Coordinates of C-alpha atoms in Angstrom, one line a residue:
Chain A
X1 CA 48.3 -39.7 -2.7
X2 CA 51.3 -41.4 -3.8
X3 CA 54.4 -39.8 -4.6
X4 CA 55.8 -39.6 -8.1
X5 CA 58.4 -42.1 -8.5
X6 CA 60.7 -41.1 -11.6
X7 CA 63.3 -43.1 -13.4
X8 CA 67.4 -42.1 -13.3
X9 CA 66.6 -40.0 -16.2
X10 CA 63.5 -37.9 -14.3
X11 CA 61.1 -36.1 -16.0
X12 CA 63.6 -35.8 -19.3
X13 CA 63.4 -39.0 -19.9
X14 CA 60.8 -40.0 -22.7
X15 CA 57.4 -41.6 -21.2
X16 CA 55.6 -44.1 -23.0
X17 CA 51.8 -44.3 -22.7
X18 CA 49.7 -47.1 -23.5
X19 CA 46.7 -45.8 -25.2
X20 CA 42.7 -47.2 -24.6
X21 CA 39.8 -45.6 -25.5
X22 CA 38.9 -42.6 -24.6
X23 CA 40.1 -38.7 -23.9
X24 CA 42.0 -39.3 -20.7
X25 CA 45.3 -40.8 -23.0
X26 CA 45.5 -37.3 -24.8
X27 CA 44.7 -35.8 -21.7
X28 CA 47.9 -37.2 -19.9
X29 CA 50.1 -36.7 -23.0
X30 CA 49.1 -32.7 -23.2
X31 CA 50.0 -32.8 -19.5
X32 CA 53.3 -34.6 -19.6
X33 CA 54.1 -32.0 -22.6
X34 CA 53.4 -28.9 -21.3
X35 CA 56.0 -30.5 -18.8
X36 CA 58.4 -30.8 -21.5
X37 CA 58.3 -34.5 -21.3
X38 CA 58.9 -36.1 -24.5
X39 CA 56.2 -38.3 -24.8
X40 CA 55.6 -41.7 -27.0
X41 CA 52.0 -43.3 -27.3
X42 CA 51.5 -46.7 -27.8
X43 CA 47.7 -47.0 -29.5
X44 CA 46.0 -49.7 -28.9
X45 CA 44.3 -51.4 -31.8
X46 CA 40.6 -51.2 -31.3
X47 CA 40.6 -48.8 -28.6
X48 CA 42.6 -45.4 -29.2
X49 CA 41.5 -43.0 -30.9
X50 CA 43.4 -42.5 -34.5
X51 CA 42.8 -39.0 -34.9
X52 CA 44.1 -38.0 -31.3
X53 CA 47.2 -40.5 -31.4
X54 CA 48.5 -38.6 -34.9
X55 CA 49.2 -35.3 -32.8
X56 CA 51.8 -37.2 -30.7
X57 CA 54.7 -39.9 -31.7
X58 CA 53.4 -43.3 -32.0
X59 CA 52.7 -46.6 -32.5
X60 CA 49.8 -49.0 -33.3
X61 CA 49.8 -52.1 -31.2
X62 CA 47.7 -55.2 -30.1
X63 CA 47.7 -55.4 -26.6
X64 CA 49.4 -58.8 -26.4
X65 CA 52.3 -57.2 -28.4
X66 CA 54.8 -57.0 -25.2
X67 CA 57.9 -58.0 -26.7
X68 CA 57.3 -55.3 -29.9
X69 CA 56.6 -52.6 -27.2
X70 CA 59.8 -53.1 -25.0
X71 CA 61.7 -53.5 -28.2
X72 CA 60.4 -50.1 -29.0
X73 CA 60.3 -48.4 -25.7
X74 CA 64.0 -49.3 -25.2
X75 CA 64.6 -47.9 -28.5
X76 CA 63.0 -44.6 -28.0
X77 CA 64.5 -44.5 -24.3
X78 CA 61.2 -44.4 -22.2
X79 CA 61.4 -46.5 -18.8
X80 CA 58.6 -45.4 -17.7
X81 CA 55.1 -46.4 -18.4
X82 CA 51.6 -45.3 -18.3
X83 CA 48.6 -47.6 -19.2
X84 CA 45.8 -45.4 -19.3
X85 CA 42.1 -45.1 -21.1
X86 CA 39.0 -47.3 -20.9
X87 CA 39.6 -51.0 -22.7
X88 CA 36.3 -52.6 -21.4
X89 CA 37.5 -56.2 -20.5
X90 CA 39.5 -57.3 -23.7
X91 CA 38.8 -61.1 -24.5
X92 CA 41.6 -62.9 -25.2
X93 CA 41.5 -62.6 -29.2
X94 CA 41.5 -58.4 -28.5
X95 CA 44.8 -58.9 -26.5
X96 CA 46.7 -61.0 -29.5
X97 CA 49.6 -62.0 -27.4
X98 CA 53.1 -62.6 -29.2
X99 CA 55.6 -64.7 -28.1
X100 CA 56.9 -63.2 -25.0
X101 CA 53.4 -63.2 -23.8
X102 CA 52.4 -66.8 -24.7
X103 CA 55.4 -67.8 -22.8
X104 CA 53.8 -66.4 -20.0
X105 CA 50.3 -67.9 -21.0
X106 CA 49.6 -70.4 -18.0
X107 CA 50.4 -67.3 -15.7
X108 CA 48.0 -65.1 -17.9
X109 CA 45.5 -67.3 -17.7
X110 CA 45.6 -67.3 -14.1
X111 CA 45.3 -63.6 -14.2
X112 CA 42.2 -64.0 -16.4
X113 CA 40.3 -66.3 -13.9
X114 CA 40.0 -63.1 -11.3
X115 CA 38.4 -60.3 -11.2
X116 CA 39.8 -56.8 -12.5
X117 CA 42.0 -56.2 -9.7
X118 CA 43.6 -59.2 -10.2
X119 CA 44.4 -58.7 -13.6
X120 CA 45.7 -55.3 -13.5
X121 CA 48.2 -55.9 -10.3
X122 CA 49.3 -58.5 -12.5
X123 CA 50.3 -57.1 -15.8
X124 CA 51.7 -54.6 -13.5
X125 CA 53.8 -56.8 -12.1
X126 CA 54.6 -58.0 -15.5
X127 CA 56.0 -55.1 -16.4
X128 CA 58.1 -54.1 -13.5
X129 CA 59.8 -57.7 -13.8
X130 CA 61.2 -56.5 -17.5
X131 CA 62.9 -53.1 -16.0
X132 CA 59.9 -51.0 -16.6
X133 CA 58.8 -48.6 -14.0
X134 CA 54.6 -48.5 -14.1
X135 CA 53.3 -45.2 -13.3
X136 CA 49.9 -44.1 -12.6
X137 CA 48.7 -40.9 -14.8
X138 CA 48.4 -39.6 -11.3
X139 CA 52.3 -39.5 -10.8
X140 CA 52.8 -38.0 -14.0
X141 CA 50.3 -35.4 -14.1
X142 CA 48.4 -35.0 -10.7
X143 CA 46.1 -32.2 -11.9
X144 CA 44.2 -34.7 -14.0
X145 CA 43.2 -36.1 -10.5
X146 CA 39.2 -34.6 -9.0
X147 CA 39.8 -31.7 -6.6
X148 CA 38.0 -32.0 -3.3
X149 CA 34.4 -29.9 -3.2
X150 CA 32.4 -29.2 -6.5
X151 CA 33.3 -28.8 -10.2
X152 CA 30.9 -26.6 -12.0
X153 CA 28.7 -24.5 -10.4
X154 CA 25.6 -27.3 -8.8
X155 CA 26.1 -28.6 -5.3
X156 CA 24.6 -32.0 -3.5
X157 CA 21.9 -31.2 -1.0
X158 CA 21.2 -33.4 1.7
X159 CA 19.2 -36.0 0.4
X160 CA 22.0 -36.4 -2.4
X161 CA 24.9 -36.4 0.4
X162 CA 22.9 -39.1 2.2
X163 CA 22.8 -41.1 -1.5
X164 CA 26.3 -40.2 -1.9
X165 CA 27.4 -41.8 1.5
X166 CA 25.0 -45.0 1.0
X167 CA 26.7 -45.4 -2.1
X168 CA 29.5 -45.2 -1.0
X169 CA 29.3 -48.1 1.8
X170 CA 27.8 -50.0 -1.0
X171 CA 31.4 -49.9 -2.8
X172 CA 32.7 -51.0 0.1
X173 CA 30.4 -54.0 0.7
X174 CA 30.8 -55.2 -2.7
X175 CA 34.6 -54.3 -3.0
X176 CA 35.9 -57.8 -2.2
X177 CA 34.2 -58.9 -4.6
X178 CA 36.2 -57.1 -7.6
X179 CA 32.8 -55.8 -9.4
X180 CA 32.6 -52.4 -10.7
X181 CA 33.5 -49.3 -9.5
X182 CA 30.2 -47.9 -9.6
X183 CA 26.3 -47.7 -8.6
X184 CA 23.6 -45.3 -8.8
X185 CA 21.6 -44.2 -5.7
X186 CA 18.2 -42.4 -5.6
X187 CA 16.8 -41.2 -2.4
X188 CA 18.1 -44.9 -0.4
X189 CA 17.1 -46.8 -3.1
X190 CA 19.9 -49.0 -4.9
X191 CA 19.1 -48.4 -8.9
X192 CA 21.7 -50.4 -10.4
X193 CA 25.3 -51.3 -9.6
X194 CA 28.0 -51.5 -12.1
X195 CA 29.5 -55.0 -13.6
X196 CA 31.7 -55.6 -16.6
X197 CA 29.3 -53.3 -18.9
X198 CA 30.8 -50.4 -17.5
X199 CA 29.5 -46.9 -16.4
X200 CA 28.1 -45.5 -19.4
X201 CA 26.2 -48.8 -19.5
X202 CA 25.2 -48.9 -16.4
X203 CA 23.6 -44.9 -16.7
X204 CA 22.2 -46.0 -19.8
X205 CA 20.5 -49.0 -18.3
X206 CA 18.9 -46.2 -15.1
X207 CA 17.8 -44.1 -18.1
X208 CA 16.2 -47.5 -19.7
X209 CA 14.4 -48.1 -15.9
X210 CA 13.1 -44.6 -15.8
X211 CA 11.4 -44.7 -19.1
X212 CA 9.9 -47.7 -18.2
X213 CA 7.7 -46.7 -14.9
X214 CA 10.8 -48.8 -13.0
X215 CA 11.8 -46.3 -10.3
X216 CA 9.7 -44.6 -8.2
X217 CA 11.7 -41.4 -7.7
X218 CA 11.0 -38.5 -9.5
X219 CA 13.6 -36.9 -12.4
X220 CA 16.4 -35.5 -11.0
X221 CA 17.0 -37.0 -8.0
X222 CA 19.7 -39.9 -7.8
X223 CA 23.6 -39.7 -7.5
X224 CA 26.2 -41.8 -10.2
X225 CA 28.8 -42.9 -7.4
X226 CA 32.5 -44.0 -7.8
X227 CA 35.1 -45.2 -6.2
X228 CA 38.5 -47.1 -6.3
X229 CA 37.9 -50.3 -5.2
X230 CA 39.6 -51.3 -1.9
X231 CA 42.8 -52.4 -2.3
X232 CA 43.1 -51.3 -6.5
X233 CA 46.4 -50.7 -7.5
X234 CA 46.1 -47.2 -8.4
X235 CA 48.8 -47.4 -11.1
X236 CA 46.6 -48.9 -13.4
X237 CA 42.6 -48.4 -12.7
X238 CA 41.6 -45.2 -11.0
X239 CA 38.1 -44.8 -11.8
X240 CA 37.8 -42.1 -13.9
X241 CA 34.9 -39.9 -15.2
X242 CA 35.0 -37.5 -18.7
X243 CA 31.9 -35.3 -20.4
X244 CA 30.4 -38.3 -21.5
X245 CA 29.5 -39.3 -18.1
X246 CA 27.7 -35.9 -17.8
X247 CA 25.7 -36.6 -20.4
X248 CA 25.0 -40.3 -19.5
X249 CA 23.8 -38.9 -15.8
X250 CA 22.0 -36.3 -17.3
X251 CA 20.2 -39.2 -19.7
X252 CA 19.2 -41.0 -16.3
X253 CA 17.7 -38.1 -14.6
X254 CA 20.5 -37.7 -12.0
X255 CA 21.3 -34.7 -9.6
X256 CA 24.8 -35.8 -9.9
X257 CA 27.8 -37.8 -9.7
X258 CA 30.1 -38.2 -7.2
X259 CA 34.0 -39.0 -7.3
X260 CA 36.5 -40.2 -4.5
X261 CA 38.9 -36.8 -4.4
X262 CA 42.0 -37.3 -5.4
X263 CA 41.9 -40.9 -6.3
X264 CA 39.7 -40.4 -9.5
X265 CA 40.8 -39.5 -13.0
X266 CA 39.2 -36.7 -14.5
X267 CA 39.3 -35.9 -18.2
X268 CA 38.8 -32.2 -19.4
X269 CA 37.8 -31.2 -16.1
X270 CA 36.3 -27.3 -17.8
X271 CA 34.3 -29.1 -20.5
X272 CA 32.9 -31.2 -17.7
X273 CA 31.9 -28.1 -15.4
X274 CA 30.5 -26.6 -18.2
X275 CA 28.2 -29.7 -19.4
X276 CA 27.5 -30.1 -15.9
X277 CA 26.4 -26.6 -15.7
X278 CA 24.0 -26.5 -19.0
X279 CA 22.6 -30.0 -17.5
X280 CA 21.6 -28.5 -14.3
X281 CA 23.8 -30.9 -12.6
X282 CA 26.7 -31.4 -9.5
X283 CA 30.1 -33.2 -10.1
X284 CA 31.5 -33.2 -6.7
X285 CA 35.3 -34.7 -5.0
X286 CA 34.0 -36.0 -1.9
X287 CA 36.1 -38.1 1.4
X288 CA 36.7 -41.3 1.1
X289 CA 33.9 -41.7 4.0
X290 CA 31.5 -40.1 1.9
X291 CA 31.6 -36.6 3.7
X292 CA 30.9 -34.2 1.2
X293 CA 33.6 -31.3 1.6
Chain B
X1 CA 10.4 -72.8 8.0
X2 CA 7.7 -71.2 9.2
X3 CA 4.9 -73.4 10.2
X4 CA 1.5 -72.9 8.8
X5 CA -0.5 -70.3 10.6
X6 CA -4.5 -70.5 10.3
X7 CA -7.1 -68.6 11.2
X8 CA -10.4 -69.6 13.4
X9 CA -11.6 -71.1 10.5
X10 CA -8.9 -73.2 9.7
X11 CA -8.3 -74.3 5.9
X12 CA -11.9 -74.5 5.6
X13 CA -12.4 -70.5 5.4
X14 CA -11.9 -69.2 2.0
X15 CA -8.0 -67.7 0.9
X16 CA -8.0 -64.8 -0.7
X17 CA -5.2 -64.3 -3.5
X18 CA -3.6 -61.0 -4.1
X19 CA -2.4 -61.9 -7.7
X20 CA 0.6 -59.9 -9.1
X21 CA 2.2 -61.4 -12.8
X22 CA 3.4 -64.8 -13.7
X23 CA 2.3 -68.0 -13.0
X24 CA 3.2 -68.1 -9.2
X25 CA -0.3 -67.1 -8.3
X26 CA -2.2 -69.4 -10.6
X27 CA 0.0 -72.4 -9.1
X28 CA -1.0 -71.6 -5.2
X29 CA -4.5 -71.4 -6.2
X30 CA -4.8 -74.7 -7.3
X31 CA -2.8 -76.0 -4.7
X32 CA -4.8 -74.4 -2.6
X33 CA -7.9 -75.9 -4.0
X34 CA -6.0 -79.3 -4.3
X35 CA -6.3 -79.2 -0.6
X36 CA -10.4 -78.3 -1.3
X37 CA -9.8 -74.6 0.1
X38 CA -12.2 -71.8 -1.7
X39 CA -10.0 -69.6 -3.2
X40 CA -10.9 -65.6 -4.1
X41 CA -8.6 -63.9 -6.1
X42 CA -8.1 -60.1 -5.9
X43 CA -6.2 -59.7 -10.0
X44 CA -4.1 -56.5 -10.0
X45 CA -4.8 -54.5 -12.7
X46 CA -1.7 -54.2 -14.8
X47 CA -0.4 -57.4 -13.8
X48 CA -2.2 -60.1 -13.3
X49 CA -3.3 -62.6 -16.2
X50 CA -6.7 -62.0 -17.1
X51 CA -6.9 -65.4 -18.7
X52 CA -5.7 -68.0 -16.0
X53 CA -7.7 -65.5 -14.1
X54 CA -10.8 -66.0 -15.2
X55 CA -10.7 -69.6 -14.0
X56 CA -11.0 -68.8 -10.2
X57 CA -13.9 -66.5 -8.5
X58 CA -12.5 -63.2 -8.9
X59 CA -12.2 -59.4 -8.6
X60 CA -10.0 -56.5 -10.5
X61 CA -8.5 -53.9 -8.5
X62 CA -5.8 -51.5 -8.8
X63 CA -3.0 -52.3 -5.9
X64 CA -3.8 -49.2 -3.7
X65 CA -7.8 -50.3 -3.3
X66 CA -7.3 -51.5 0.2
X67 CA -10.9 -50.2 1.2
X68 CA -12.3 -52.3 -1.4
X69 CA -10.2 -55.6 -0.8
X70 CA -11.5 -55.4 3.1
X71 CA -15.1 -54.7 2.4
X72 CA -15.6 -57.4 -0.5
X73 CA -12.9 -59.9 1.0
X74 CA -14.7 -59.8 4.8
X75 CA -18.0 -60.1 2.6
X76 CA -16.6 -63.3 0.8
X77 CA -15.3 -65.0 4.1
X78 CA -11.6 -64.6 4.0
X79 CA -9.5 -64.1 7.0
X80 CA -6.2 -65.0 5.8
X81 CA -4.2 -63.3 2.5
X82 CA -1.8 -64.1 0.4
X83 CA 0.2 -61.7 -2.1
X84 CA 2.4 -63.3 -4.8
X85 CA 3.3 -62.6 -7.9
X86 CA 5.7 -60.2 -9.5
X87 CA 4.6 -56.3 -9.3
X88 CA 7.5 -54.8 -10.5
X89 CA 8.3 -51.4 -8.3
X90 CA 4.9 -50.4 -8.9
X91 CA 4.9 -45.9 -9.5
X92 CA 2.5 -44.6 -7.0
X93 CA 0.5 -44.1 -10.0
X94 CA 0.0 -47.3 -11.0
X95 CA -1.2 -48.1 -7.2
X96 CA -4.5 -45.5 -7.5
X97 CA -4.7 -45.5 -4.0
X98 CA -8.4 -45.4 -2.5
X99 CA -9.5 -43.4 0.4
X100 CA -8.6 -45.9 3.2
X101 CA -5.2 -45.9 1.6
X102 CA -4.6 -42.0 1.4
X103 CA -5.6 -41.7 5.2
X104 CA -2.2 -43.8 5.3
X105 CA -0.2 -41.7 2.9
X106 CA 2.3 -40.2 5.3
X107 CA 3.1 -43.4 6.3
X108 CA 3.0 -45.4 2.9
X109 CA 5.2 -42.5 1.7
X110 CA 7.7 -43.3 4.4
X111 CA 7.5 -47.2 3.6
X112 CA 8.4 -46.2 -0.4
X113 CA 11.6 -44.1 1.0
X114 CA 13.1 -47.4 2.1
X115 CA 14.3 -49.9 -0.3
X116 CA 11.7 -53.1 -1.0
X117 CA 12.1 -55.0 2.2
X118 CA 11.2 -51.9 4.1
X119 CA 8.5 -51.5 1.6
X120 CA 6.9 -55.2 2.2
X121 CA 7.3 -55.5 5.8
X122 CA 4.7 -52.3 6.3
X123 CA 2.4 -53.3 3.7
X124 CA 2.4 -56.7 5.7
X125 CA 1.8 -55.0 8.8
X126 CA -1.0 -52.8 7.7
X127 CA -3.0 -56.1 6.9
X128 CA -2.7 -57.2 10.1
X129 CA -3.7 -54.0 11.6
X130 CA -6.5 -54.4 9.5
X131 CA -7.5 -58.2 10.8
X132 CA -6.7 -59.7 8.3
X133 CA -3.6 -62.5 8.4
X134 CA -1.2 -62.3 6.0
X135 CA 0.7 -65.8 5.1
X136 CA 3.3 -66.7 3.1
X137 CA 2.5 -69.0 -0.2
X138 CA 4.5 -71.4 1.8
X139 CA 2.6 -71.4 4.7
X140 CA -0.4 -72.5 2.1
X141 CA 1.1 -75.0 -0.1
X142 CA 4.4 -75.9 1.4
X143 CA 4.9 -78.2 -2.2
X144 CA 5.8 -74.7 -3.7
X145 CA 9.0 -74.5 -1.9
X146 CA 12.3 -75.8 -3.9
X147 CA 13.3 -78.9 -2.7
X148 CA 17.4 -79.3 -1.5
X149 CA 19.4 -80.7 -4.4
X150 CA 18.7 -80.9 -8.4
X151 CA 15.5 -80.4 -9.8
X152 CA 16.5 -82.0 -13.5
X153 CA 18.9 -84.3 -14.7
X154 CA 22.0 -82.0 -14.5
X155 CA 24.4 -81.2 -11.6
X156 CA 26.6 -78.5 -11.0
X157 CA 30.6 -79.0 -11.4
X158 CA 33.3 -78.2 -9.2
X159 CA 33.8 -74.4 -10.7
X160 CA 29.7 -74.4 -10.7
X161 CA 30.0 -74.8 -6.7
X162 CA 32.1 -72.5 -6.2
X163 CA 30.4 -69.3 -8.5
X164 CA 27.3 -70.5 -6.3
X165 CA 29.2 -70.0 -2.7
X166 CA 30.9 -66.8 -4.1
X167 CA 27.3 -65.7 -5.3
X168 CA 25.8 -66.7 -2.1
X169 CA 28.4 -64.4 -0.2
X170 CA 27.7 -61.8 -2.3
X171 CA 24.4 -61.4 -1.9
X172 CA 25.0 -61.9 1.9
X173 CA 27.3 -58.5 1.5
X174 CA 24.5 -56.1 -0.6
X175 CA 21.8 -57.6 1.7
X176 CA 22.1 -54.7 3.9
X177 CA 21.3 -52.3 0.9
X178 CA 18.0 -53.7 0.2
X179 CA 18.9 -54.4 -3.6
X180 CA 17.7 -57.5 -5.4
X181 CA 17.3 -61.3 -5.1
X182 CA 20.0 -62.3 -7.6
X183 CA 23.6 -62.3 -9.3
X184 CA 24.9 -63.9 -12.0
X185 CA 28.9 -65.4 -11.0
X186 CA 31.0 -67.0 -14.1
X187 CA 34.3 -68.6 -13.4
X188 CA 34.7 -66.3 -10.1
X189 CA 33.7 -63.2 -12.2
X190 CA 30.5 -61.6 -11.1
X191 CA 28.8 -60.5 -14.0
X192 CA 25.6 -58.7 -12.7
X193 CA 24.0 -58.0 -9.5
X194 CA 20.1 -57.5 -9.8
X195 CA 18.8 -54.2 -9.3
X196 CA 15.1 -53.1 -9.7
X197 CA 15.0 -54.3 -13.4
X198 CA 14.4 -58.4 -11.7
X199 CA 15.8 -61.4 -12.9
X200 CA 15.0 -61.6 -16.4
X201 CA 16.6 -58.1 -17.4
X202 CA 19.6 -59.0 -15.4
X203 CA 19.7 -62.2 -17.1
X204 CA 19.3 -60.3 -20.8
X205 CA 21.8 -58.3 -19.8
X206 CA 24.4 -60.9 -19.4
X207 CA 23.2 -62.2 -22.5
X208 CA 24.0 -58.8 -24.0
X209 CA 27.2 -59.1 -22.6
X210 CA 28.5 -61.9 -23.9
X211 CA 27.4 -61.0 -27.6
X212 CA 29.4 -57.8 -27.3
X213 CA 32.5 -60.4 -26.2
X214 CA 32.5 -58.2 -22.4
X215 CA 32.5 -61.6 -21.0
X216 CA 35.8 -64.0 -20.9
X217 CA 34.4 -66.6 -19.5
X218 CA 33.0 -69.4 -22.5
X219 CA 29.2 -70.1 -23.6
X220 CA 27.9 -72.5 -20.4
X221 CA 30.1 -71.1 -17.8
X222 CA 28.2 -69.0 -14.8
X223 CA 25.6 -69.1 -12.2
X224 CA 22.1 -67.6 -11.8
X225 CA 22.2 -67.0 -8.1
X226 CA 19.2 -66.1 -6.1
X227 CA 18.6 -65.7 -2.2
X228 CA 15.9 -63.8 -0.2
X229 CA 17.4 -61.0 1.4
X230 CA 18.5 -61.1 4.9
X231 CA 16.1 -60.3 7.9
X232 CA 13.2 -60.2 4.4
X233 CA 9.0 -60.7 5.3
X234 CA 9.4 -64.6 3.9
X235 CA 5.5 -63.9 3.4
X236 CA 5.4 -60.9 1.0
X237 CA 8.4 -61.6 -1.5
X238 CA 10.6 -64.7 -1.3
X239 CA 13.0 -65.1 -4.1
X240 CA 10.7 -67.4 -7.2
X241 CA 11.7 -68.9 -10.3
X242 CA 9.8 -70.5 -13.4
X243 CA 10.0 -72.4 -16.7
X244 CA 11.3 -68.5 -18.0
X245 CA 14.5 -68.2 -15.6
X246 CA 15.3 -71.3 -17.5
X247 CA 14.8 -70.0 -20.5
X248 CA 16.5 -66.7 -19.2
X249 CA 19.8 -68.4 -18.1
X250 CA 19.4 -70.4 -21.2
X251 CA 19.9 -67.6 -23.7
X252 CA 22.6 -66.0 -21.2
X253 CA 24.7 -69.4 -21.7
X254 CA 24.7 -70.2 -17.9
X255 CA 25.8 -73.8 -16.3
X256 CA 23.1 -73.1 -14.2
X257 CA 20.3 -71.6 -11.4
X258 CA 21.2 -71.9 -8.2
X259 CA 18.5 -71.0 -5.7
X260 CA 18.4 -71.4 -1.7
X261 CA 16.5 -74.7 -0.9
X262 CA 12.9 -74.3 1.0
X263 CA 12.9 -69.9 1.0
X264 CA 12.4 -70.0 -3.0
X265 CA 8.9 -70.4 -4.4
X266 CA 9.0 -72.9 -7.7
X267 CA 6.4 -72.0 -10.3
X268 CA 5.6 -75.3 -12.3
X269 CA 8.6 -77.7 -11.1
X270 CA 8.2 -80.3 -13.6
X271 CA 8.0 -77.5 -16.7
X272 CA 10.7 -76.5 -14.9
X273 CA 12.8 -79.7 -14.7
X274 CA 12.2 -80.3 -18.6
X275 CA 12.7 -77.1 -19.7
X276 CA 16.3 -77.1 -17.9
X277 CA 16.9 -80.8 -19.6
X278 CA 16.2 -79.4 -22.5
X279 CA 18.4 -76.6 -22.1
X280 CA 21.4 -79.2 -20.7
X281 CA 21.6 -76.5 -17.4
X282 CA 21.3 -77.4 -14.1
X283 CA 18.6 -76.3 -11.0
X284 CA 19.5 -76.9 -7.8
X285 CA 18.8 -76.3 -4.0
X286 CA 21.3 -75.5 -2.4
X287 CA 21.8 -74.8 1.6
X288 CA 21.8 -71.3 2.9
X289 CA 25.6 -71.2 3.6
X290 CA 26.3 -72.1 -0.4
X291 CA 27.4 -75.8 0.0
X292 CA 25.1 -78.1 -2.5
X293 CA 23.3 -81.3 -1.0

């Protein structure tokens, strides 16, 4: 785990967050308050969620709008920053740059021709080089991070722990090549791995496989597996799960899904035992090597 | 390549045809009989075309009727086999195995643990344990292999070549994993790795993708990418494509197909090589390491 790193002005000073889609922005914002952390959302436009953002200061934003939020941020004293929530892969139009950022279009651009990784280690970058410290929501608030061993009250059995650890060595394998963060495994068989559609996507397309005679294993066995991709700055894209992934894993028939420990965001982490539970299901922190603590 | 292997009777004795779906079957049949070979085809029930069927001596059988292929193919002089076509993951169900085939169940459930190339390689070798020899289409009508280079009027461009080599490397990476034949590579992006939903779902998929604006990359940028799996049984499931990839990668606003030259079956070559002029995309052989002739 990394250590938090906190501006001169510690924990009292204000901390902006950068709102996608999502709980996990609200999430991070309750935890930075009950820390007595002043805390200033900027909403992204298209993504965040207008009823959650009203509970907290804030601002509406395009994405591209990075002169408009260091104007503000400065103004409201936060040098620190959190980017957190899901924003699929904006297209260029979503992102609506202003000035500051078409100065920096070729460089963009370049960004835009790699993978994810590549595009979030550089608008981190980005950042940094105008005097903002980047945080993870880990360094903030590390209790939104999985716990090692099981949430709720299922557990893997063996044939899932040996789906758990094929999956993954499958993230590994495919890690260079900046794809997803996820696949789903059913008793050695490979049912789908994760590109830019996403995981809910990706469960809904197992689900989709199922119902149509596709996959020879019976309901209820199969594991959703995650993991940071090798290399990921963790600042910016921990893989993250919510109660939504419950329901898309109980959708495909799963026994579970397994998390990386500690380097995977988890959002409402009692509502997801507790769906996991009426599902019948396991949501498990495992080692990085796929042991299953 | 494998060189042709006969039995006793040479090209005289009669093939029989294991006939999954598509047009792959129909198109070694008459090459086959091109070269004045009698041809028997054993139609799978569920798959098969009943109508381009009906033009060949033939019998219906569900996949797991292995007693009844022996008795009426020995009976109709065949010593050599061919399967080819697309089955899909076929459910156990939908195999109905006979008697001959339940004595093997222990073992036939052991081959359906692994993933397909564990799955082929023992069906493979239960022919031959049952004297019968099992060839590749290739092995029959070598004219059904892609050629090296184009097929078509258009070429892949500079960024084309190198989605194909990233492709290429990729499926190189999950070939371990036993998952499928083909990804689709835009502008260094990988957009979708095949799982057990086969080429034309992956390729709706990325068509999906781009009308929800997940994709960055403009319409005619990307690569259908398709290799047989390392270490594969090149006589039970190379990697095929027909006049509908084209029309697949078509409506997913690929550049192009990319396919490894002389381990790819080609269904109808010249439908193929105007559908792709029509389409303005290229199809093209490439070598086994990526590079383009």
């Amino acid at each position: 785990m990394s250590e938090p790193r906190s501006s001169a002005g510690g924990d009292d000073a204000a901390l902006a967050i950068i709102c996608g889609g999502g709980s996990l922005p609200f999430a991070l914002a309750d935890a930075a308050a009950r820390r007595g952390r002043r805390v200033v959302l900027f909403a992204l436009r298209g993504w965040a969620d207008p009823e959650r953002v009203a509970a907290y200061p804030h601002y509406w934003s395009w994405m591209g709008q990075l002169g408009r939020f260091m104007r503000i941020a400065t103004r409201e004293g936060c040098r620190e920053v959190v980017f957190i929530g899901s924003v699929g892969r904006p297209s260029l139009w979503q992102i609506r740059p202003d000035l500051r950022v078409l100065r920096m279009l070729p460089r963009i651009i370049r960004l835009f021709r790699g993978g994810d990784d590549h595009l979030q280690s550089g608008v981190g970058r980005i950042f940094e080089e105008h005097g903002f410290r980047l945080l993870g929501p880990q360094d903030v608030a590390p209790e939104l991070l999985m716990p090692r061993g099981p949430i709720g009250a299922c557990v893997p059995n063996k044939r899932d722990r040996a789906d758990i650890s094929r999956g993954l060595a499958l993230l590994q394998a495919t890690s260079p090549f900046d794809i997803g963060q996820a696949v789903v495994v059913a008793d050695n068989q490979v049912l789908a791995v994760e590109g830019p559609e996403g995981t809910d996507q990706t469960l809904a397309r197992v689900a989709q496989l199922r119902h149509n005679g596709r996959i020879r294993t019976p309901a209820g066995v199969g594991v959703l597996v995650k993991a940071a991709k090798l290399g990921q700055d963790h600042r910016i894209d921990l893989p993250s799960i919510g109660p939504h992934t419950v329901d898309g894993a109980q959708a495909a028939a799963l026994a579970g899904i397994a998390v990386v420990a500690e380097s995977t965001v988890v959002a409402e982490p009692e509502r997801i035992a507790a769906a996991a539970d009426r599902a019948n299901i396991f949501v498990v922190g495992v080692n990085a090597d796929g042991t299953v603590p």
